[in-house]
Amino acid sequence: MDRPASRRRPLLGRLPVVLLALAASAPALQAQTLVRGAPGETIRTAGGMVVSEHPEASRAGAEVLAAGGNAVDAAIATGFALAVTHPSAGNIGGGGFMVIRFPDGASTALDFRERAPGAAYPEMFVGSDGEYSSEIHHRSHRAVGVPGTVAGFDKAHKLYGAMNWERLVYPSVVLAEDGFELSERLAGSLARFVERSPYEATIQAYSRDGVPYAPGDTLRQYDLAGSLRRIMLNRSDGFYRGETARLLAEEMRRGGGMITETDLMAYRARERAPIRGSYRGWEVISMPPPSSGGVAMVEMLEILEGYDMESLGHNTSRSLHLMIEAMRRAYRDRAVYLADPDYVDVPIHELTSEAHAAAQRATIDRTRASVSSPADVAVGTESFETTHYSVVDADGMAVSVTYTLEAGFGSGIVVPGAGFLLNNEMGDFNGRPGLTTETGLIGTDPNLARPGQRMLSSMTPTILARNGELAAVIGSPGGRTIINTVLQLVINLVDHRMGFPEAVEAGRIHHQWLPDRVSVEEDALSGATLEALENMGHTVVVRGRQGLAHSIWLDPLTGERVGTPDARNPDAGAAGHR
Ligand code: GLY
């Protein structure tokens, strides 16, 4: 059901003249833009390209590229569009990370991870009975961290954008107001989400007064359009101050959350030095803490560089065994050492050093699985949601973005009157000091909730270069599996010399130290390989898909950008311009 005409906000009547001119020129831009919605299909172009979870979002970014924007501009437009078309993870109420490589080979990283509110404290997830409560930790107003996405995009644009800010936000306002067609997959997931939601604003945002949308229906989000319009006109002040901030803080007060308008005004995105490593001559540029992704992946690559992975073969039991042992060790280090570097001294250099890798290799038996010991630490729960997208422009500027609400649809709380979902990222902090259990809770000190601290993440937006030239833009959602998905993309490209789409399509595995088991994508490995791993002492679990690696590869022969939406999501899409 469309919103009654009396409550509709006419879009064009409120837009500045410059935007009306942009709207008028949109068909001309579209004519230059090649859009392909089919996952698993590759598109090639010497121009710019965007690969993301939704074809409309990729198109929003590709049109910015076609109109003269650079890769950062396109990443911002795509990110705002995903906040409309991919509500389970695209967001303005969450946070994430952006890694940028410039055409001259320099690189940087932007951290717009959520932070704990000023009133946070390590025992804040303990219930009135004195016990740790998973419900409070993951599914309450207290689970919401101060959002970072809008500040991150604003900072990225101020530092490195080339195009007018309003032009980048405008496509998302139109998508929210005019709506977009729901796929079968998205209609189904919204129906399931709304059915279990206790929040009236959430039910109103994603159903017709509680009646689920059907595939093919148009989803219009007028309150979200209003929030995006405030961002379009006032940049991050349109989110962290004024009406949106007031509505968000009001919802926090109503639901027993902690975020205040002061917390929102105090939020700052940070520019950080990326993690840089090398793997058999390829340059690896990835996200530093508060994500664990770059450090853990480079640690694993350093360990694996000591073995001839190419001759061991792709997804053979012998190569997988070494990968699993590298994963086991890097994920243990992750749990022990990694957290927000503004609060904790993280030994980045040591963990990514060749000396540390050599010490780790010395503990690996090439024929027997090690045993993960939970004696000193253990790990917590982390959702498989999040979303990744990749951008390359015609000049070779590359941007890799992974951002998230944490769980699918985050906290499930839509801010009444503002139309966007809030994250439940506080769940990525450890649950309670000293509470460490074999079932997967962690109580180690570095990643406890403290005022203003950023929670540890696994997001691994990554860029690869070779001989000084851009080689690939990669990343994935998937909670803690993210780091291993990206690791396997690197190994597929470097060791097994795959191109696209093979490197993205190849079956994936995951081991995260604890619980001590290997999960394997369905149909990824032969029965004989599974048996060989078990004979080495590994516990193997076969499960569904792992990750959605919407990536771009630079064909070394032609220099073309080759975009492959990961076919694991039939809704994904790439868009490029010639
Ligand atoms: N919430 C998922 C991550 O940050 O890795």
Coordinates of C-alpha atoms and ligand atoms in Angstrom, one line a residue:
M1 CA 0.0 0.0 0.0
D2 CA 1.3 3.4 -0.9
R3 CA 1.5 6.0 1.8
P4 CA -1.7 8.2 1.6
A5 CA -1.2 11.2 -0.6
S6 CA -1.6 13.6 2.3
R7 CA 1.4 12.1 4.1
R8 CA 3.6 11.8 1.0
R9 CA 6.4 14.3 0.8
P10 CA 6.8 15.5 -2.8
L11 CA 10.5 15.0 -3.5
L12 CA 11.2 17.3 -6.4
G13 CA 9.4 20.3 -5.0
R14 CA 11.9 20.3 -2.1
L15 CA 15.1 19.9 -4.0
P16 CA 17.5 22.6 -4.8
V17 CA 17.6 23.7 -8.5
V18 CA 21.0 22.0 -9.1
L19 CA 19.4 18.7 -8.2
L20 CA 16.5 19.2 -10.5
A21 CA 19.1 19.7 -13.3
L22 CA 20.8 16.5 -12.3
A23 CA 17.5 14.6 -12.3
A24 CA 16.8 15.9 -15.8
S25 CA 20.2 14.6 -17.0
A26 CA 19.7 11.1 -15.5
P27 CA 18.5 9.4 -18.7
A28 CA 21.6 10.6 -20.5
L29 CA 23.8 9.0 -17.8
Q30 CA 21.9 5.8 -17.9
A31 CA 22.5 5.5 -21.6
Q32 CA 26.3 5.3 -20.9
T33 CA 25.8 2.8 -18.1
L34 CA 25.9 -0.9 -18.6
V35 CA 23.8 -2.6 -15.9
R36 CA 23.8 -6.4 -15.4
G37 CA 21.8 -7.8 -12.5
A38 CA 22.8 -11.4 -12.9
P39 CA 25.1 -12.8 -10.3
G40 CA 27.8 -15.2 -11.5
E41 CA 28.0 -13.3 -14.8
T42 CA 31.0 -11.2 -15.2
I43 CA 31.0 -7.8 -16.8
R44 CA 34.1 -6.2 -18.4
T45 CA 34.9 -2.6 -19.0
A46 CA 37.8 -0.3 -19.3
G47 CA 35.7 2.3 -17.5
G48 CA 34.5 2.4 -14.0
M49 CA 32.6 -0.4 -12.2
V50 CA 30.7 -1.1 -9.0
V51 CA 29.8 -4.6 -7.7
S52 CA 27.4 -4.8 -4.8
E53 CA 24.6 -6.7 -3.2
H54 CA 21.9 -4.9 -5.2
P55 CA 21.8 -3.9 -8.9
E56 CA 20.1 -0.6 -8.2
A57 CA 22.8 0.3 -5.7
S58 CA 25.5 -0.7 -8.2
R59 CA 23.8 1.4 -10.8
A60 CA 23.6 4.5 -8.5
G61 CA 27.4 4.2 -8.1
A62 CA 28.1 3.5 -11.8
E63 CA 26.1 6.5 -12.8
V64 CA 28.2 8.7 -10.5
L65 CA 31.3 7.3 -12.2
A66 CA 29.8 7.9 -15.7
A67 CA 29.0 11.5 -14.6
G68 CA 32.7 12.2 -13.7
G69 CA 32.7 11.1 -10.0
N70 CA 35.7 9.2 -8.7
A71 CA 35.6 5.8 -6.9
V72 CA 35.1 7.4 -3.5
D73 CA 32.1 9.3 -4.8
A74 CA 30.7 6.1 -6.3
A75 CA 31.3 4.2 -3.0
I76 CA 29.3 6.9 -1.1
A77 CA 26.4 6.8 -3.6
T78 CA 26.3 3.0 -3.5
G79 CA 26.5 2.9 0.2
F80 CA 23.5 5.3 0.6
A81 CA 21.6 3.4 -2.0
L82 CA 22.2 0.1 -0.3
A83 CA 20.7 1.6 2.9
V84 CA 17.5 1.7 0.9
T85 CA 17.6 -1.5 -1.2
H86 CA 19.4 -3.9 1.2
P87 CA 17.8 -3.1 4.5
S88 CA 19.2 -6.2 6.3
A89 CA 22.8 -4.8 6.2
G90 CA 23.0 -1.7 4.0
N91 CA 22.6 1.2 6.5
I92 CA 22.8 4.7 7.8
G93 CA 22.3 3.3 11.4
G94 CA 25.4 1.1 11.5
G95 CA 29.0 1.4 10.7
G96 CA 31.9 -0.1 8.8
F97 CA 35.2 0.4 7.0
M98 CA 36.6 1.8 3.7
V99 CA 40.0 1.0 2.2
I100 CA 41.1 3.3 -0.7
R101 CA 44.0 2.8 -3.1
F102 CA 44.8 5.8 -5.2
P103 CA 46.1 5.6 -8.9
D104 CA 49.6 6.5 -7.7
G105 CA 49.7 3.4 -5.4
A106 CA 49.2 5.3 -2.1
S107 CA 46.5 4.0 0.2
T108 CA 44.4 4.9 3.2
A109 CA 41.6 3.5 5.4
L110 CA 38.6 5.1 6.9
D111 CA 37.1 3.7 10.2
F112 CA 33.5 4.5 10.7
R113 CA 32.9 1.7 13.2
E114 CA 30.2 2.2 15.8
R115 CA 31.3 3.3 19.3
A116 CA 30.0 2.5 22.7
P117 CA 27.9 5.4 24.2
G118 CA 29.4 7.5 27.0
A119 CA 27.4 5.7 29.7
A120 CA 28.7 2.2 28.6
Y121 CA 30.5 0.0 31.1
P122 CA 31.8 -3.6 30.9
E123 CA 29.0 -5.1 33.0
M124 CA 26.2 -3.4 31.0
F125 CA 24.9 -6.7 29.6
V126 CA 24.1 -8.2 33.0
G127 CA 20.4 -8.5 33.8
S128 CA 18.6 -7.7 37.0
D129 CA 19.2 -11.3 38.2
G130 CA 23.0 -10.6 38.2
E131 CA 23.6 -12.9 35.2
Y132 CA 25.0 -12.1 31.8
S133 CA 22.1 -11.8 29.4
S134 CA 22.5 -12.6 25.7
E135 CA 19.2 -10.9 25.1
I136 CA 20.5 -7.6 26.4
H137 CA 23.8 -8.0 24.7
H138 CA 22.4 -8.7 21.2
R139 CA 18.7 -7.9 21.0
S140 CA 17.9 -4.8 23.1
H141 CA 18.2 -1.1 22.9
R142 CA 21.5 -1.5 24.9
A143 CA 22.8 -3.5 22.0
V144 CA 22.9 -0.4 19.8
G145 CA 26.2 1.3 19.2
V146 CA 26.6 5.0 18.1
P147 CA 26.3 4.8 14.3
G148 CA 29.3 5.7 12.2
T149 CA 28.3 5.3 8.5
V150 CA 27.1 8.8 7.7
A151 CA 30.2 10.4 9.4
G152 CA 32.4 7.9 7.5
F153 CA 30.9 8.8 4.1
D154 CA 31.1 12.5 5.0
K155 CA 34.7 12.3 5.9
A156 CA 35.6 10.2 2.9
H157 CA 33.9 12.8 0.7
K158 CA 35.6 15.8 2.3
L159 CA 39.0 14.1 2.1
Y160 CA 38.9 12.4 -1.3
G161 CA 35.5 13.0 -3.1
A162 CA 35.4 15.0 -6.3
M163 CA 31.6 15.4 -6.9
N164 CA 29.0 17.5 -5.3
W165 CA 27.8 15.8 -2.0
E166 CA 24.1 16.3 -2.8
R167 CA 24.5 14.4 -6.1
L168 CA 25.8 11.4 -4.2
V169 CA 22.9 11.2 -1.7
Y170 CA 20.2 12.1 -4.2
P171 CA 19.8 8.7 -5.8
S172 CA 19.1 7.1 -2.4
V173 CA 16.4 9.7 -1.7
V174 CA 14.8 8.9 -5.0
L175 CA 15.0 5.1 -4.4
A176 CA 13.5 5.5 -0.9
E177 CA 10.7 7.8 -2.1
D178 CA 9.8 6.3 -5.5
G179 CA 10.5 2.8 -4.2
F180 CA 12.1 -0.3 -5.8
E181 CA 10.7 -3.7 -6.8
L182 CA 11.1 -6.4 -4.2
S183 CA 12.7 -9.7 -5.3
E184 CA 11.3 -13.0 -4.1
R185 CA 14.3 -13.3 -1.7
L186 CA 13.9 -9.8 -0.2
A187 CA 10.1 -10.0 0.1
G188 CA 10.5 -13.3 1.9
S189 CA 13.1 -12.1 4.3
L190 CA 11.1 -8.9 5.1
A191 CA 8.0 -11.0 5.8
R192 CA 9.9 -13.3 8.2
F193 CA 11.5 -10.2 9.9
V194 CA 8.3 -8.3 10.3
E195 CA 6.4 -11.4 11.6
R196 CA 8.7 -11.6 14.6
S197 CA 9.2 -7.9 15.2
P198 CA 7.8 -6.3 18.4
Y199 CA 8.4 -2.8 17.1
E200 CA 5.5 -0.9 15.5
A201 CA 7.8 1.4 13.5
T202 CA 9.6 -1.6 12.1
I203 CA 6.3 -3.3 11.1
Q204 CA 5.2 -0.1 9.4
A205 CA 8.5 0.4 7.5
Y206 CA 8.6 -3.1 6.0
S207 CA 4.9 -4.2 5.6
R208 CA 1.5 -2.9 4.8
D209 CA 0.2 -2.5 8.3
G210 CA 1.5 -5.9 9.2
V211 CA 0.6 -7.6 5.9
P212 CA 3.8 -8.8 4.2
Y213 CA 4.8 -7.5 0.8
A214 CA 4.8 -10.0 -2.1
P215 CA 7.6 -10.4 -4.6
G216 CA 7.2 -7.8 -7.3
D217 CA 5.7 -5.2 -5.0
T218 CA 7.3 -1.8 -4.7
L219 CA 8.8 -0.9 -1.3
R220 CA 8.6 2.8 -0.6
Q221 CA 10.2 4.2 2.6
Y222 CA 9.1 7.8 3.1
D223 CA 10.5 8.3 6.6
L224 CA 13.9 6.9 5.4
A225 CA 13.7 9.3 2.4
G226 CA 13.2 12.2 4.9
S227 CA 16.3 11.1 6.9
L228 CA 18.4 10.8 3.7
R229 CA 17.2 14.2 2.5
R230 CA 18.4 15.8 5.8
I231 CA 21.8 14.1 5.2
M232 CA 21.7 15.3 1.5
L233 CA 21.1 18.9 2.6
N234 CA 23.2 19.1 5.8
R235 CA 25.8 16.3 5.4
S236 CA 26.5 14.5 8.7
D237 CA 24.9 17.3 10.7
G238 CA 21.7 16.1 9.1
F239 CA 22.1 12.8 11.0
Y240 CA 24.1 13.6 14.2
R241 CA 22.2 16.8 15.0
G242 CA 18.7 18.1 14.6
E243 CA 15.6 16.0 13.9
T244 CA 17.2 12.7 13.2
A245 CA 19.4 12.8 16.3
R246 CA 16.4 13.9 18.4
L247 CA 14.3 11.0 17.1
L248 CA 17.1 8.5 17.6
A249 CA 17.8 9.7 21.2
E250 CA 14.0 9.7 21.9
E251 CA 13.8 6.0 20.8
M252 CA 16.7 5.2 23.1
R253 CA 15.0 6.8 26.1
R254 CA 11.8 5.0 25.3
G255 CA 13.5 1.5 25.0
G256 CA 16.1 1.8 27.8
G257 CA 19.0 2.4 25.5
M258 CA 22.0 4.5 26.3
I259 CA 22.7 6.7 23.2
T260 CA 22.1 10.4 23.8
E261 CA 22.2 13.4 21.5
T262 CA 25.6 14.2 23.1
D263 CA 26.9 10.8 22.0
L264 CA 25.7 11.4 18.5
M265 CA 27.3 14.9 18.3
A266 CA 30.6 13.4 19.6
Y267 CA 30.9 10.7 17.0
R268 CA 33.9 11.1 14.7
A269 CA 35.1 8.8 11.8
R270 CA 38.8 8.2 11.8
E271 CA 41.4 7.9 9.0
R272 CA 43.9 5.2 9.8
A273 CA 46.9 3.7 8.1
P274 CA 45.9 0.5 6.4
I275 CA 47.5 -2.9 7.2
R276 CA 50.0 -3.7 4.4
G277 CA 51.4 -7.0 3.7
S278 CA 52.9 -8.9 0.8
Y279 CA 52.2 -12.4 -0.4
R280 CA 54.5 -13.9 -3.0
G281 CA 55.1 -10.5 -4.5
W282 CA 51.5 -9.3 -4.4
E283 CA 50.7 -6.3 -2.2
V284 CA 47.9 -6.7 0.3
I285 CA 46.2 -3.6 1.6
S286 CA 43.5 -4.1 4.2
M287 CA 41.7 -2.8 7.3
P288 CA 43.5 -2.2 10.6
P289 CA 42.0 -2.4 14.1
P290 CA 39.4 -2.0 15.3
S291 CA 38.9 -4.6 12.6
S292 CA 40.8 -7.8 13.2
G293 CA 40.5 -8.5 9.4
G294 CA 43.7 -7.1 8.0
V295 CA 45.9 -8.3 10.8
A296 CA 44.5 -11.8 10.9
M297 CA 44.6 -12.2 7.2
V298 CA 48.2 -11.0 6.8
E299 CA 49.2 -13.2 9.7
M300 CA 47.7 -16.2 7.9
L301 CA 49.3 -15.3 4.5
E302 CA 52.7 -14.9 6.2
I303 CA 52.3 -18.4 7.7
L304 CA 51.2 -19.9 4.3
E305 CA 54.0 -18.2 2.4
G306 CA 56.3 -20.8 3.9
Y307 CA 54.5 -23.6 2.0
D308 CA 54.3 -24.3 -1.7
M309 CA 50.5 -23.9 -1.8
E310 CA 50.4 -24.0 -5.6
S311 CA 51.8 -27.4 -5.9
L312 CA 49.8 -28.7 -3.0
G313 CA 46.7 -27.9 -5.2
H314 CA 43.5 -26.0 -4.8
N315 CA 41.2 -27.4 -2.1
T316 CA 43.2 -30.6 -1.6
S317 CA 43.3 -32.1 1.9
R318 CA 47.0 -31.2 2.1
S319 CA 46.6 -27.6 1.2
L320 CA 43.4 -27.2 3.3
H321 CA 45.1 -28.7 6.3
L322 CA 47.8 -26.0 6.3
M323 CA 45.1 -23.3 5.7
I324 CA 43.1 -24.6 8.7
E325 CA 46.2 -24.7 10.9
A326 CA 47.0 -21.1 9.9
M327 CA 43.4 -20.1 10.6
R328 CA 43.4 -21.8 14.0
R329 CA 46.5 -19.8 15.1
A330 CA 45.5 -16.4 13.7
Y331 CA 42.0 -16.6 15.2
R332 CA 43.6 -17.4 18.6
D333 CA 45.8 -14.3 18.3
R334 CA 42.7 -12.3 17.3
A335 CA 40.9 -13.3 20.5
V336 CA 43.8 -12.6 22.7
Y337 CA 45.3 -9.4 21.3
L338 CA 42.9 -7.5 19.0
A339 CA 40.6 -4.6 20.0
D340 CA 40.2 -0.8 19.4
P341 CA 43.7 0.6 19.1
D342 CA 42.6 3.9 20.7
Y343 CA 42.1 1.9 24.0
V344 CA 44.4 -1.1 23.8
D345 CA 48.0 -1.4 22.6
V346 CA 47.6 -3.9 19.7
P347 CA 50.9 -5.6 18.7
I348 CA 50.2 -5.3 15.0
H349 CA 53.8 -5.4 13.9
E350 CA 54.6 -8.5 15.9
L351 CA 51.5 -10.4 14.7
T352 CA 52.1 -9.7 11.0
S353 CA 55.8 -10.3 11.2
E354 CA 57.8 -13.1 9.4
A355 CA 59.3 -14.0 12.8
H356 CA 55.8 -14.7 14.3
A357 CA 54.8 -16.6 11.2
A358 CA 57.9 -18.8 11.4
A359 CA 57.2 -19.5 15.1
Q360 CA 53.6 -20.5 14.2
R361 CA 54.8 -22.7 11.4
A362 CA 57.2 -24.5 13.8
T363 CA 54.1 -25.7 15.7
I364 CA 52.3 -27.1 12.7
D365 CA 52.4 -30.8 11.9
R366 CA 51.9 -31.3 8.2
T367 CA 49.9 -34.5 8.7
R368 CA 48.0 -34.0 12.0
A369 CA 45.5 -31.5 13.2
S370 CA 46.4 -29.4 16.3
V371 CA 43.9 -29.1 19.1
S372 CA 42.5 -25.7 20.0
S373 CA 42.6 -25.2 23.8
P374 CA 40.0 -23.0 25.4
A375 CA 42.1 -23.0 28.6
D376 CA 42.9 -19.3 28.5
V377 CA 40.4 -17.6 26.2
A378 CA 37.3 -18.3 24.1
V379 CA 35.3 -16.6 21.5
G380 CA 31.9 -15.0 21.3
T381 CA 29.0 -15.1 18.9
E382 CA 29.1 -12.9 15.7
S383 CA 26.4 -12.8 13.1
F384 CA 26.9 -13.8 9.4
E385 CA 25.3 -10.6 8.1
T386 CA 27.0 -7.5 6.8
T387 CA 27.6 -6.4 3.2
H388 CA 30.5 -5.8 1.0
Y389 CA 30.9 -3.8 -2.2
S390 CA 33.8 -2.9 -4.5
V391 CA 34.5 0.1 -6.8
V392 CA 37.1 0.9 -9.4
D393 CA 37.0 4.1 -11.5
A394 CA 38.4 4.8 -14.9
D395 CA 41.6 6.3 -13.5
G396 CA 42.3 3.2 -11.4
M397 CA 41.2 4.6 -8.0
A398 CA 39.9 1.6 -6.0
V399 CA 37.6 1.5 -3.0
S400 CA 36.7 -1.5 -0.9
V401 CA 33.8 -1.1 1.6
T402 CA 32.4 -3.5 4.1
Y403 CA 29.7 -2.1 6.4
T404 CA 27.0 -3.6 8.6
L405 CA 24.2 -3.5 11.2
E406 CA 25.8 -6.6 12.8
A407 CA 22.9 -9.1 12.7
G408 CA 20.5 -9.2 9.7
F409 CA 18.4 -6.1 10.2
G410 CA 20.6 -5.2 13.2
S411 CA 18.7 -4.6 16.4
G412 CA 15.5 -4.8 14.5
I413 CA 14.6 -1.3 15.8
V414 CA 13.5 1.2 13.2
V415 CA 13.7 4.8 14.6
P416 CA 10.1 6.0 14.6
G417 CA 9.7 8.9 12.2
A418 CA 13.2 8.5 10.8
G419 CA 12.7 5.2 9.0
F420 CA 16.1 3.5 9.4
L421 CA 17.3 0.5 11.3
L422 CA 19.6 0.7 14.2
N423 CA 22.6 -1.7 14.6
N424 CA 23.1 -4.2 17.4
E425 CA 26.9 -3.8 17.2
M426 CA 27.4 -3.7 21.0
G427 CA 27.1 -7.5 20.6
D428 CA 30.6 -7.5 19.1
F429 CA 32.0 -6.4 22.5
N430 CA 32.8 -9.2 25.0
G431 CA 29.8 -10.0 27.1
R432 CA 31.1 -9.6 30.6
P433 CA 34.6 -9.4 32.3
G434 CA 35.9 -12.8 33.1
L435 CA 33.0 -14.8 31.6
T436 CA 34.8 -17.3 29.4
T437 CA 33.1 -20.5 28.5
E438 CA 33.6 -23.5 26.2
T439 CA 30.4 -22.7 24.4
G440 CA 31.8 -19.5 23.0
L441 CA 31.6 -16.6 25.4
I442 CA 34.7 -14.5 25.9
G443 CA 35.6 -12.4 28.9
T444 CA 39.0 -11.1 28.0
D445 CA 39.8 -7.5 28.8
P446 CA 40.8 -5.7 25.5
N447 CA 37.4 -5.9 23.9
L448 CA 35.1 -5.0 26.8
A449 CA 32.5 -2.2 26.4
R450 CA 33.9 1.1 27.7
P451 CA 32.7 4.7 27.0
G452 CA 33.6 5.6 23.4
Q453 CA 35.4 2.4 22.6
R454 CA 34.9 0.8 19.2
M455 CA 34.0 -2.9 19.2
L456 CA 36.2 -5.5 17.5
S457 CA 35.2 -6.4 14.0
S458 CA 36.1 -9.1 11.4
M459 CA 35.3 -6.9 8.4
T460 CA 38.1 -7.2 5.8
P461 CA 37.7 -4.8 2.9
T462 CA 40.9 -5.4 0.9
I463 CA 42.7 -4.3 -2.2
L464 CA 45.5 -6.2 -4.0
A465 CA 48.2 -4.8 -6.2
R466 CA 50.9 -6.4 -8.2
N467 CA 54.0 -4.9 -9.8
G468 CA 52.7 -1.5 -8.6
E469 CA 49.4 -1.9 -10.5
L470 CA 45.9 -2.4 -9.1
A471 CA 45.0 -6.1 -9.2
A472 CA 41.8 -6.7 -7.4
V473 CA 39.2 -5.2 -4.9
I474 CA 37.8 -7.9 -2.6
G475 CA 35.9 -8.4 0.6
S476 CA 32.8 -10.2 2.0
P477 CA 30.2 -10.3 4.7
G478 CA 29.9 -13.3 7.1
G479 CA 30.9 -12.4 10.7
R480 CA 34.1 -14.1 11.6
T481 CA 34.1 -16.1 8.4
I482 CA 34.8 -12.9 6.5
I483 CA 38.6 -13.1 7.1
N484 CA 38.8 -16.6 5.8
T485 CA 36.7 -15.9 2.8
V486 CA 39.0 -13.0 1.8
L487 CA 42.0 -15.2 2.6
Q488 CA 40.8 -17.8 0.1
L489 CA 40.2 -15.2 -2.6
V490 CA 43.8 -14.1 -2.3
I491 CA 45.1 -17.7 -2.4
N492 CA 42.9 -18.5 -5.4
L493 CA 44.2 -15.5 -7.3
V494 CA 47.9 -15.7 -6.3
D495 CA 48.6 -19.4 -5.7
H496 CA 46.1 -21.1 -8.0
R497 CA 46.2 -18.3 -10.7
M498 CA 42.4 -18.2 -11.0
G499 CA 40.7 -15.3 -12.7
F500 CA 37.1 -14.2 -12.2
P501 CA 34.5 -15.7 -11.8
E502 CA 36.4 -18.9 -10.8
A503 CA 38.2 -17.3 -7.8
V504 CA 34.8 -16.1 -6.4
E505 CA 32.9 -19.2 -7.2
A506 CA 35.3 -21.7 -5.6
G507 CA 34.1 -23.5 -2.5
R508 CA 35.1 -22.1 0.9
I509 CA 36.0 -23.4 4.3
H510 CA 36.2 -21.8 7.7
H511 CA 38.0 -22.5 11.0
Q512 CA 38.0 -19.9 13.8
W513 CA 40.1 -21.7 16.5
L514 CA 37.1 -22.2 18.8
P515 CA 34.8 -24.1 18.4
D516 CA 37.5 -26.5 17.1
R517 CA 35.9 -27.6 13.8
V518 CA 36.1 -26.9 10.1
S519 CA 33.0 -25.7 8.4
V520 CA 32.8 -26.5 4.6
E521 CA 30.4 -25.1 2.1
E522 CA 28.1 -27.7 0.6
D523 CA 29.6 -29.3 -2.5
A524 CA 32.9 -27.5 -2.0
L525 CA 34.9 -30.6 -1.4
S526 CA 34.8 -34.3 -2.6
G527 CA 33.9 -37.0 -0.1
A528 CA 37.5 -38.3 -0.3
T529 CA 38.8 -34.9 0.7
L530 CA 36.4 -34.6 3.6
E531 CA 37.5 -38.1 4.7
A532 CA 41.2 -37.2 4.4
L533 CA 40.7 -34.2 6.6
E534 CA 38.9 -36.2 9.2
N535 CA 41.7 -38.8 9.1
M536 CA 44.1 -36.0 10.0
G537 CA 42.1 -35.3 13.1
H538 CA 39.9 -32.4 11.9
T539 CA 36.2 -32.3 12.9
V540 CA 34.4 -31.3 9.7
V541 CA 30.9 -29.8 9.4
V542 CA 29.2 -29.3 6.0
R543 CA 26.9 -26.2 6.0
G544 CA 25.4 -23.6 3.6
R545 CA 27.1 -20.8 1.8
Q546 CA 30.0 -18.8 3.2
G547 CA 30.2 -15.1 2.3
L548 CA 29.2 -12.9 -0.6
A549 CA 32.4 -11.6 -2.2
H550 CA 31.2 -8.9 -4.6
S551 CA 34.6 -8.2 -6.1
I552 CA 36.4 -6.6 -9.0
W553 CA 39.5 -8.1 -10.7
L554 CA 41.8 -6.3 -13.1
D555 CA 42.6 -8.6 -16.1
P556 CA 46.4 -8.5 -16.3
L557 CA 46.2 -9.0 -20.1
T558 CA 43.7 -6.4 -21.1
G559 CA 43.7 -4.1 -18.0
E560 CA 39.9 -4.3 -18.1
R561 CA 37.9 -4.3 -14.8
V562 CA 36.1 -7.6 -14.5
G563 CA 33.2 -7.5 -12.1
T564 CA 31.6 -10.6 -10.5
P565 CA 28.7 -10.4 -8.2
D566 CA 29.0 -13.5 -6.0
A567 CA 26.3 -15.9 -7.3
R568 CA 25.7 -17.1 -3.7
N569 CA 23.1 -14.2 -3.7
P570 CA 20.8 -14.2 -6.7
D571 CA 19.9 -10.6 -6.1
A572 CA 23.4 -9.1 -6.4
G573 CA 24.5 -7.0 -9.3
A574 CA 27.4 -5.3 -11.0
A575 CA 27.2 -2.1 -13.0
G576 CA 29.9 -0.4 -15.1
H577 CA 30.3 2.4 -17.7
R578 CA 32.4 2.3 -20.8
Ligands
GLY1 N1 29.5 -7.4 13.0 C1 30.4 -8.1 12.2 C2 31.7 -7.5 12.1 O1 31.9 -6.4 12.5 O2 32.6 -8.2 11.7

